[in-house]
Short mmCIF file of C-alpha atoms and ligand atoms in Angstrom, two decimals:
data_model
loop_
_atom_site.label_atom_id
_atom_site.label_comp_id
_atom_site.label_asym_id
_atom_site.label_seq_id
_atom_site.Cartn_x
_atom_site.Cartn_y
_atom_site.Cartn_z
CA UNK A 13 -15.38 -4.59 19.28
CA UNK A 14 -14.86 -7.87 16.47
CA UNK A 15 -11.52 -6.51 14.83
CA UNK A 16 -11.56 -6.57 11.06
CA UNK A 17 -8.86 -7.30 8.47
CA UNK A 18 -8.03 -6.32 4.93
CA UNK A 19 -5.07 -6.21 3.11
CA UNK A 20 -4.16 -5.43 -0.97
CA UNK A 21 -1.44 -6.57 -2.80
CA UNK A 22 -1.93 -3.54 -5.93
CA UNK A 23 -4.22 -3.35 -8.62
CA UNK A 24 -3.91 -3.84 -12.48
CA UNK A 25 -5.26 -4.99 -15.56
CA UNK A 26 -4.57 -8.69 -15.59
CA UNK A 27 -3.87 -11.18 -12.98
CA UNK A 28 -0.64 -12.69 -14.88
CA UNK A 29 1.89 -10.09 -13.66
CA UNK A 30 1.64 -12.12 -9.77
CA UNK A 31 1.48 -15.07 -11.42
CA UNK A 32 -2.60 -15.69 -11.55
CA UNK A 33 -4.55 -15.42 -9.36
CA UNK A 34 -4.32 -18.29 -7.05
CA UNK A 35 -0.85 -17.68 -6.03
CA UNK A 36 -1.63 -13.78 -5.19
CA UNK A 37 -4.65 -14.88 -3.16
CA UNK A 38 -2.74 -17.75 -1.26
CA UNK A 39 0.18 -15.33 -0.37
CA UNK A 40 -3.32 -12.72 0.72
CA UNK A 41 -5.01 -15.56 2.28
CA UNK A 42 -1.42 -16.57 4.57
CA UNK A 43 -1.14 -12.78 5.57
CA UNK A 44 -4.89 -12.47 7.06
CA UNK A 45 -4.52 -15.62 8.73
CA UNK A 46 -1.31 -14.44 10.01
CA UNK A 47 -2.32 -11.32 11.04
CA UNK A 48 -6.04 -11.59 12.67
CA UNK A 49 -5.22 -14.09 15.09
CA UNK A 50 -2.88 -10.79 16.62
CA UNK A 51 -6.05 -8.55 16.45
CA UNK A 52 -8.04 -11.23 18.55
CA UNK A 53 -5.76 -11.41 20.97
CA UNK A 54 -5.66 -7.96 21.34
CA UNK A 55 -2.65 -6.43 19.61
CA UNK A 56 -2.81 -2.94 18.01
CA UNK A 57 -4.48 -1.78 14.93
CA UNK A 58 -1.01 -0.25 14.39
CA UNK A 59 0.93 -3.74 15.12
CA UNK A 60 -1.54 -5.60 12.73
CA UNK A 61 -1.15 -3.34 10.17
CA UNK A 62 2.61 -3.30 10.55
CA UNK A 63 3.33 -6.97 10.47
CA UNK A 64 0.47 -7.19 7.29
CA UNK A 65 2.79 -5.00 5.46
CA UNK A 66 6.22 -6.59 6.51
CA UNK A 67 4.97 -9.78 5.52
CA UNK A 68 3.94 -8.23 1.97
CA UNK A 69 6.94 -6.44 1.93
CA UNK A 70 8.83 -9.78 2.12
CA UNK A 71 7.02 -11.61 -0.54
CA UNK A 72 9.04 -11.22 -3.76
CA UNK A 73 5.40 -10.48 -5.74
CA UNK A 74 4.29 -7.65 -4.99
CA UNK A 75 6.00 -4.18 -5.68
CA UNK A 76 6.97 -3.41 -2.48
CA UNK A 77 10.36 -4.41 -0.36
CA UNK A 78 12.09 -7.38 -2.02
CA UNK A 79 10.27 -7.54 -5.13
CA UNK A 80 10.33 -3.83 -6.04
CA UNK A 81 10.15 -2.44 -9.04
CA UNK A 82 13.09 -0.35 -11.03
CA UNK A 83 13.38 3.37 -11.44
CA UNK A 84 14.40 4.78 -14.73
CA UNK A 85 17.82 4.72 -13.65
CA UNK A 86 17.42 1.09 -12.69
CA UNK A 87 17.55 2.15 -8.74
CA UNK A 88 15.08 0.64 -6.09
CA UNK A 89 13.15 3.62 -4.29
CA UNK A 90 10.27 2.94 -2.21
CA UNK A 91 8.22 4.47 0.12
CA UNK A 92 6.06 3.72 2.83
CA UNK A 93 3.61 5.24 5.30
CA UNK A 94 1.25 4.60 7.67
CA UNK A 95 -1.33 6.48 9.45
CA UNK A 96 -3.11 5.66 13.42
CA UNK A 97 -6.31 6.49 12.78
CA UNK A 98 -6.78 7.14 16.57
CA UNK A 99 -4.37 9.91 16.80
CA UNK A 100 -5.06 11.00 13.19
CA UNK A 101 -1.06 10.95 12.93
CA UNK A 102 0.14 10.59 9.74
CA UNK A 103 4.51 9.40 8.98
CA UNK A 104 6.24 7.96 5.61
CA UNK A 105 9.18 7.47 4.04
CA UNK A 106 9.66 8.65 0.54
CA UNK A 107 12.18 7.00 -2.36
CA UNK A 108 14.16 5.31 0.15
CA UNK A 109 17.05 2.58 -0.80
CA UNK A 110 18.76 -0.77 1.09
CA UNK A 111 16.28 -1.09 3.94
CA UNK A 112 14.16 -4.84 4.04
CA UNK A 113 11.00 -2.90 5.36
CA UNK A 114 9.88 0.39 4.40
CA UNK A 115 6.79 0.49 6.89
CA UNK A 116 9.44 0.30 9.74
CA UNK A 117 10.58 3.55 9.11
CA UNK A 118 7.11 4.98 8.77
CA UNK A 119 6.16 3.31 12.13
CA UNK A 120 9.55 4.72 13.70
CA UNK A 121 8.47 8.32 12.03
CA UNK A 122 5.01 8.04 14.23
CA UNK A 123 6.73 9.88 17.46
CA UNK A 124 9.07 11.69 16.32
CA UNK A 125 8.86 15.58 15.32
CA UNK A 126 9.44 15.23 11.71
CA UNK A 127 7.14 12.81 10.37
CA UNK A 128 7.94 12.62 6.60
CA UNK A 129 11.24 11.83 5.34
CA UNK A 130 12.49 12.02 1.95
CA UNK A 131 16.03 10.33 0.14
CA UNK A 132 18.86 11.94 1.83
CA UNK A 133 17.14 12.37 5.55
CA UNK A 134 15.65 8.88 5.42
CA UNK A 135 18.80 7.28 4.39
CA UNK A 136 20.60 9.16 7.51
CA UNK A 137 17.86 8.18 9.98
CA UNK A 138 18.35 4.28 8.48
CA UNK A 139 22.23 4.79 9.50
CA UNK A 140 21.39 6.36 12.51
CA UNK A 141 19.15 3.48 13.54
CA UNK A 142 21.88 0.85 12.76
CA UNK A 143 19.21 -0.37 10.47
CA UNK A 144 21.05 -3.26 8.19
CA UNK A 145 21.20 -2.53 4.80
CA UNK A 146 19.43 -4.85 2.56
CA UNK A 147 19.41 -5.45 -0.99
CA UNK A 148 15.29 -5.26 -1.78
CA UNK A 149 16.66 -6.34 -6.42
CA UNK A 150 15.17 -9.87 -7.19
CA UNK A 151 16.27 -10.99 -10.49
CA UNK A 152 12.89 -11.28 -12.11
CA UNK A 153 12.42 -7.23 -11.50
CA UNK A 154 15.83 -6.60 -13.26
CA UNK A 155 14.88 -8.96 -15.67
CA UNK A 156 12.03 -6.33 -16.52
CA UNK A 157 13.92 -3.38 -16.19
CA UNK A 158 16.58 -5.00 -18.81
CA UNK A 159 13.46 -5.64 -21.39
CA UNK A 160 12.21 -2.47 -20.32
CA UNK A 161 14.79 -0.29 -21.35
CA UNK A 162 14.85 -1.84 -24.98
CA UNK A 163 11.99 -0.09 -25.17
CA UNK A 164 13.60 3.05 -23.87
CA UNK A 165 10.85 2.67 -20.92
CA UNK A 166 7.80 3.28 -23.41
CA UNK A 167 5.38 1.86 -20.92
CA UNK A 168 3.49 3.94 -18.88
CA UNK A 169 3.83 1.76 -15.95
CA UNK A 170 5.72 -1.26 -15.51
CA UNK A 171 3.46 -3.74 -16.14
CA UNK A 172 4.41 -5.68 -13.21
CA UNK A 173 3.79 -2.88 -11.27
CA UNK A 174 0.44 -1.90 -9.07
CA UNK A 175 1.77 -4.81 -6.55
CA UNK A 176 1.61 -1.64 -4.36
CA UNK A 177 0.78 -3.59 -0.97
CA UNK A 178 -1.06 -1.70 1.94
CA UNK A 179 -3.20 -3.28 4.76
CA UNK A 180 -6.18 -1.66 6.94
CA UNK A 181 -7.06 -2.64 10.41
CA UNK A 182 -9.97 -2.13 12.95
CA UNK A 183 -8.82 -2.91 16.82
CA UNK A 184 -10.36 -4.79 19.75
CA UNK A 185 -10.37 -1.00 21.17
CA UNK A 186 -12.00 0.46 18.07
CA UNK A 187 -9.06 1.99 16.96
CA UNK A 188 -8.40 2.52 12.91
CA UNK A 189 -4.84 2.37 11.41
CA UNK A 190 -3.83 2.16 7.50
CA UNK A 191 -0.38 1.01 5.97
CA UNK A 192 0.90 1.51 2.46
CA UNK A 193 4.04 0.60 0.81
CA UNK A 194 5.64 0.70 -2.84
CA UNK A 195 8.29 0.58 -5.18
CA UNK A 196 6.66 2.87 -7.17
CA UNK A 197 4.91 3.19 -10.32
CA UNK A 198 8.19 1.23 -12.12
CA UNK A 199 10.87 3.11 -14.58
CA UNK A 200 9.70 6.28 -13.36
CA UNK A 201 11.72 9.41 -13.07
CA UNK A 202 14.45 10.14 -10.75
CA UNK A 203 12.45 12.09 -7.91
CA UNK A 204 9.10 11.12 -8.62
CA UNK A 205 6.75 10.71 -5.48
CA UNK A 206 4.40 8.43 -4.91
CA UNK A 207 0.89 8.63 -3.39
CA UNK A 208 2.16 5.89 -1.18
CA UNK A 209 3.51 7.84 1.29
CA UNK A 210 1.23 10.53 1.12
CA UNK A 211 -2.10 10.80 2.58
CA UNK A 212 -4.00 11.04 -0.80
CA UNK A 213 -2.66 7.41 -0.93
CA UNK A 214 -3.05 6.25 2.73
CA UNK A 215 -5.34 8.36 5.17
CA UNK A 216 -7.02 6.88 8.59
CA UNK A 217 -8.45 9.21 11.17
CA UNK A 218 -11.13 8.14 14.05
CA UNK A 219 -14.01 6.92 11.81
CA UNK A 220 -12.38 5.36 8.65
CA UNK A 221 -9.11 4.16 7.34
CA UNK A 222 -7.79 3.55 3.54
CA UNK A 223 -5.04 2.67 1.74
CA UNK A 224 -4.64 2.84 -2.13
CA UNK A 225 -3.56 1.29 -5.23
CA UNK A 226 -2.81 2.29 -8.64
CA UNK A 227 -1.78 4.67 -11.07
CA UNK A 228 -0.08 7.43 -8.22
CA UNK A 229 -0.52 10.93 -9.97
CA UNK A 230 -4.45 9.49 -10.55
CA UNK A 231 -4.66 8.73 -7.23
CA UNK A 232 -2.80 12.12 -6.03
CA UNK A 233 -5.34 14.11 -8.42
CA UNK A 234 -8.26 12.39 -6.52
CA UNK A 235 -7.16 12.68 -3.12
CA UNK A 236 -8.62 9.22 -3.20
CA UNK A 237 -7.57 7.61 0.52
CA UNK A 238 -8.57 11.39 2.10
CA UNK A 239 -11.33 12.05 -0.03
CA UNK A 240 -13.95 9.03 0.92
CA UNK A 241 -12.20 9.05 5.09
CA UNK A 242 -13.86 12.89 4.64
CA UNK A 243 -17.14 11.76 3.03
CA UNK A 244 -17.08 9.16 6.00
CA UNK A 245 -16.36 11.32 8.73
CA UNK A 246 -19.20 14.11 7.53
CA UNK A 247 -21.84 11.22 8.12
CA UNK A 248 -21.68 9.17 4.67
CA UNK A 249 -22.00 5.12 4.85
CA UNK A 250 -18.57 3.85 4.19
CA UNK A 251 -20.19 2.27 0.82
CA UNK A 252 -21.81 5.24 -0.06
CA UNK A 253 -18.36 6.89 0.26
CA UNK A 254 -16.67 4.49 -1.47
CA UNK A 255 -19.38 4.24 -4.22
CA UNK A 256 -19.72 7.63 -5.11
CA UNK A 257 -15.58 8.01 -5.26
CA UNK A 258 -15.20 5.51 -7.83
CA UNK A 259 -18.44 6.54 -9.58
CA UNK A 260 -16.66 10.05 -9.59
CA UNK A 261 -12.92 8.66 -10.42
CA UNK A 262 -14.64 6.18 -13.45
CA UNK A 263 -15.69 9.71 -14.96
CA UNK A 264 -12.54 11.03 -15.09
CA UNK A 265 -11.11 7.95 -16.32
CA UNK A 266 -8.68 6.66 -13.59
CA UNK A 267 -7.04 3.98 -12.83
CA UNK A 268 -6.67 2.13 -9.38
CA UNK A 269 -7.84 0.67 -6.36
CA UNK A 270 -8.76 1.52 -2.54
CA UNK A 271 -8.86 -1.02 0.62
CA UNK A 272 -11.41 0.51 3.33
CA UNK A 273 -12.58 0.07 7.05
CA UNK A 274 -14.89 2.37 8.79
CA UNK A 275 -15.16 2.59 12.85
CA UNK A 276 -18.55 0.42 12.81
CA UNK A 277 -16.42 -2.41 11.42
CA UNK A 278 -17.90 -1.92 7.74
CA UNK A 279 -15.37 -3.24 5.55
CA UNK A 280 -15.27 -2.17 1.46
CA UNK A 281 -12.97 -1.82 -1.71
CA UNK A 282 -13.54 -0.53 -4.79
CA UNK A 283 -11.51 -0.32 -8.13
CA UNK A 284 -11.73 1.31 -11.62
CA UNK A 285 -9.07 -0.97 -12.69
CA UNK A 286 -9.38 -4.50 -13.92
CA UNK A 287 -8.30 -6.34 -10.74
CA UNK A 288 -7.76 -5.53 -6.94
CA UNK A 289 -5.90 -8.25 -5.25
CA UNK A 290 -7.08 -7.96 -2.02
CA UNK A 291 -8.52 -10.13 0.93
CA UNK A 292 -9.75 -9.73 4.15
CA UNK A 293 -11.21 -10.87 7.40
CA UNK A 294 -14.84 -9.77 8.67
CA UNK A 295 -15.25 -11.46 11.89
CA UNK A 296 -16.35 -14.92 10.73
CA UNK A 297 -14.88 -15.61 7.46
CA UNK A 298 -11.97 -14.64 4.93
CA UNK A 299 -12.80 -13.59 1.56
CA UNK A 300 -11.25 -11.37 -1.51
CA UNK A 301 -11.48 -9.73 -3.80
CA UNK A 302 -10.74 -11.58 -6.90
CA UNK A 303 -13.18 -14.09 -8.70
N1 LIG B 413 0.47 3.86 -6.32
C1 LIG B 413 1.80 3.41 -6.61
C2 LIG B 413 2.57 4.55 -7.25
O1 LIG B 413 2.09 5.15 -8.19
C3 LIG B 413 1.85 2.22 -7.52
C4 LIG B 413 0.95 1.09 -7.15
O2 LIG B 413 -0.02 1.27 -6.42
O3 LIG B 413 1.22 -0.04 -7.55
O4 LIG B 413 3.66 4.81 -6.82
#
């Protein structure tokens, strides 16, 4: 089987929050060429997907790890999950604090009984697993959150926000596996869970993975990620899927984005908002999503 590749660093309505578009797709284009090279030699869908989203994680631009947004409080909470596709097994992290990678804890969450952790219980497995503790606050964020709150956090989403990262992968073996992981929507609500690290936001089973991007309670309302892995798995081309979920979401005005691989090695995205930063590779060449 040719492995396939693609990874999103959020959605939104303009380019300028990652600082244009070339330097989003150059910090795309160094994560695909990172990260195929380990599918062609034969690594996991799982371990692709995994380092895609550690190396996002790390990059200060996107809303996710070091670079995450600000809750309302001015707190970092992220979340993170991932789901194997090939053992339609599902694990995330919810509004967790001080860990460097998010998607760890998902991965760690795949065998073990309890597969979804919130606050309190993830921040006890993270001690538990001598994880260090890392501060994910980069200046520029707080920066935001300062302006933000002169504004008594009018905006409905920070707009540096939908740099939501995520990353789906097709093995050598034929084996599916979706990652997601956020800071969140940005000066949200102490509490308030993201589609991240559930599976309306990140779904994978035998026949199609996604991951999604976007405005969370729009994407929760859609079962977006679940919805078009269904529509896939009942016999539907993964465009037609994809298609007819955006034509469906565009009706009921929403706003995001969804990253997609089916089991043939079909790879598609679709978004109702302005921009997708995403990028991927098909076999023979890389390519994205932004023009
Ligand atoms: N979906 C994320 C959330 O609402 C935000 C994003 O994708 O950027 O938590």
């Amino acid at each position: 089987m040719q492995p396939k590749l693609i990874v999103h660093g959020g959605a939104g309505s303009t380019a300028d929050s990652k600082g244009g578009v070339e330097p989003a797709r150059r910090s795309l284009y160094t994560v695909i060429e990172t990260v195929y090279p380990m599918l062609l030699n034969g690594e996991s869908a799982i371990a692709a997907v995994v380092k895609a989203c550690q190396m996002l994680e790390d990059d200060p631009r996107f809303n996710a790890g070091t670079g995450s947004v600000l809750q309302s409080d001015g707190q970092i909470r992220m979340s993170a999950s991932l789901m194997d596709g090939d053992r339609q097994s599902f694990s995330g992290a919810i509004n967790i604090s001080r860990i460097q990678h998010p998607i760890d804890l998902a991965q760690y969450l795949q065998t073990s009984d309890d597969r979804v952790l919130s606050d309190y219980g993830a921040a006890e497995l993270v001690r538990e697993l001598s994880v260090p503790i890392f501060n994910p606050l980069t200046d520029q964020r707080l920066l935001e959150w300062m302006e933000e709150r002169k504004n008594n956090f009018q905006s409905k989403m920070a707009e540096v926000a939908m740099g939501t990262i995520g990353a789906v992968a097709l093995d050598r073996q034929g084996r599916l596996c979706a990652g997601t992981s956020t800071g969140g929507r940005g000066f949200e609500r102490i509490g308030r869970v993201s589609d991240s690290a559930m599976p309306a936001g990140n779904y994978a089973t035998k026949e199609a993975a996604v991951s999604c991007t976007g405005i969370g309670e729009h994407i929760i309302d859609e079962g977006l990620a679940t919805r078009i892995v269904v529509r896939v798995t009942d016999g539907m081309s993964l465009h037609e899927a994809v298609r007819k979920s955006f034509a469906e979401a565009e009706s009921r005005q929403r706003d995001f984005g969804a990253i997609c691989i089916d089991a043939t090695g079909a790879i598609a995205w679709g978004k109702t908002s302005t921009v997708l930063f995403a990028a991927y590779h098909d076999g023979s060449t890389i390519g994205d999503t932004l023009d």
